[in-house]
Amino acid sequence: MSERGDLRAPGDPVSVPTAASTPSRDADPAATPAPVRAESPRRKHLYEVDILRILTFVCVIAVHVVSHAASSGDVGQNGFLILVHFTREVFFALTAFVLVYSFLLRPRPLAEFWPRRFLLVALPYVTWSAIYVVADWLHDPQGTLLSLLPAFWRDLYTGSAWYHLYFLLVTMQVYLLLPVIVRLVRATRGHHRLVLGIALAVELVIVGSYQYFPALTASFNHYSRIEFWSYGFLIVAGAIAADHVGPFLAWVRGSRGLIGIITAVGAAVSLAVYAINLGLGQSPVKASTALQPVVIVWSIPVALAFLAIGTAWADRRVAGSRTARLVDTASDRSFGIFLAHPFLIWVLLLAFDGWLPRMIPSPWLSVVLYVLVVVGTVLLVEILRRTPLSLALTGRPFRSRR
């Protein structure tokens, strides 16, 4: 686990300053570090974000399970996907939130920040890319392992070794852009609503072109999911939320009922757009893809709803209780579960010549597979966290006693 005060990897806990402390507003993340660093402000853990992270990971597994268990023509299950495909947007908002808040609170020289951050993400990225490529080769060997090297290199810079690893590639882009993001947040104070409006409009145009006018963006459509600008609005939104963390969380606490209503309306609108796209001739898969413009809009109330649940949890949390320890552990394991769960999906669907999908009809296959994947991945990550390979396989450093 990262020491308190550091910028954190996906799945890392985040903290906020106590009422007596105030984040630094003057330090420049790109500037030369001062020879003597001032003492960091005291902070308390932000338990609200733990719940947001856990709930989003729960939905990530649902997306991948249903995507593999349901047929491409299943209108009902693909309609469910339009409601849970917000996950990548929410995660990038969360990533920007954590990074920017930590940098505003405790600026660090980039020469210190970048190596540490890239180690926590790039090492699992390369490791799991290799695991998935080799596993696929073992299942369907073509050529030699040595002949896989050119394809493996291409997989690394395109994030295509397995379908979920692009997320880590975009996360590393956010790390690289952090100085720019922090400067943007600072330079536009007093105009953040305008910035959010512009960022939303730009992203809707870009994502809308992917779906409805692909010829406009033909030169980069093939890599749309690994380009940071496909998620620009949520990255900016997370960064700006971090700059207003106190008032923002207070608003969420006081607006839980309103957020619930907005979320219900957002779900209805998302399903309506899904039905319209089917009527326009789109396949159920395309109509429910994560880069549909309506998913960008839908991700906003979902993120707020999860955070509202997180505030309710944080307000009632009893330190040291069994539930508190369970949530803390789930938050710690979440990144490892993200990395490993597609492997379990793959194995369970292939095992014994596809016994599971042959024996369990749709849509119950999705339910059974989800339970098996969650249980299996949690057990796997618990084992991996207790080995010296924990950093490479779960993104979290090994501790001899946990």
mmCIF file of N, CA, C and O in Angstrom, residues 31-38 109 112:
data_model
loop_
_atom_site.group_PDB
_atom_site.id
_atom_site.type_symbol
_atom_site.label_atom_id
_atom_site.label_comp_id
_atom_site.label_asym_id
_atom_site.label_seq_id
_atom_site.Cartn_x
_atom_site.Cartn_y
_atom_site.Cartn_z
ATOM 1 N N ALA A 31 7.486 22.630 -11.407
ATOM 2 C CA ALA A 31 8.608 23.454 -11.033
ATOM 3 C C ALA A 31 9.706 22.633 -10.379
ATOM 4 O O ALA A 31 9.509 21.507 -9.940
ATOM 5 N N THR A 32 10.915 23.213 -10.297
ATOM 6 C CA THR A 32 12.020 22.555 -9.626
ATOM 7 C C THR A 32 11.719 22.450 -8.145
ATOM 8 O O THR A 32 11.286 23.408 -7.522
ATOM 9 N N PRO A 33 11.916 21.270 -7.548
ATOM 10 C CA PRO A 33 11.553 21.118 -6.141
ATOM 11 C C PRO A 33 12.421 21.963 -5.225
ATOM 12 O O PRO A 33 13.609 22.179 -5.479
ATOM 13 N N ALA A 34 11.813 22.432 -4.158
ATOM 14 C CA ALA A 34 12.568 23.189 -3.174
ATOM 15 C C ALA A 34 13.488 22.241 -2.425
ATOM 16 O O ALA A 34 13.196 21.056 -2.263
ATOM 17 N N PRO A 35 14.644 22.718 -1.955
ATOM 18 C CA PRO A 35 15.578 21.829 -1.262
ATOM 19 C C PRO A 35 15.033 21.290 0.042
ATOM 20 O O PRO A 35 15.392 20.208 0.463
ATOM 21 N N VAL A 36 14.137 22.030 0.688
ATOM 22 C CA VAL A 36 13.556 21.563 1.939
ATOM 23 C C VAL A 36 12.051 21.570 1.781
ATOM 24 O O VAL A 36 11.453 22.581 1.451
ATOM 25 N N ARG A 37 11.429 20.409 1.963
ATOM 26 C CA ARG A 37 9.983 20.297 1.787
ATOM 27 C C ARG A 37 9.261 20.592 3.091
ATOM 28 O O ARG A 37 9.628 20.084 4.142
ATOM 29 N N ALA A 38 8.216 21.388 2.969
ATOM 30 C CA ALA A 38 7.445 21.712 4.164
ATOM 31 C C ALA A 38 6.695 20.470 4.640
ATOM 32 O O ALA A 38 6.413 19.557 3.871
ATOM 33 N N PRO A 109 7.856 16.663 -6.928
ATOM 34 C CA PRO A 109 8.572 16.814 -8.205
ATOM 35 C C PRO A 109 8.223 15.670 -9.136
ATOM 36 O O PRO A 109 8.085 14.519 -8.700
ATOM 37 N N GLU A 112 10.116 12.493 -9.140
ATOM 38 C CA GLU A 112 9.782 11.536 -8.089
ATOM 39 C C GLU A 112 8.433 10.883 -8.361
ATOM 40 O O GLU A 112 8.246 9.684 -8.132
#
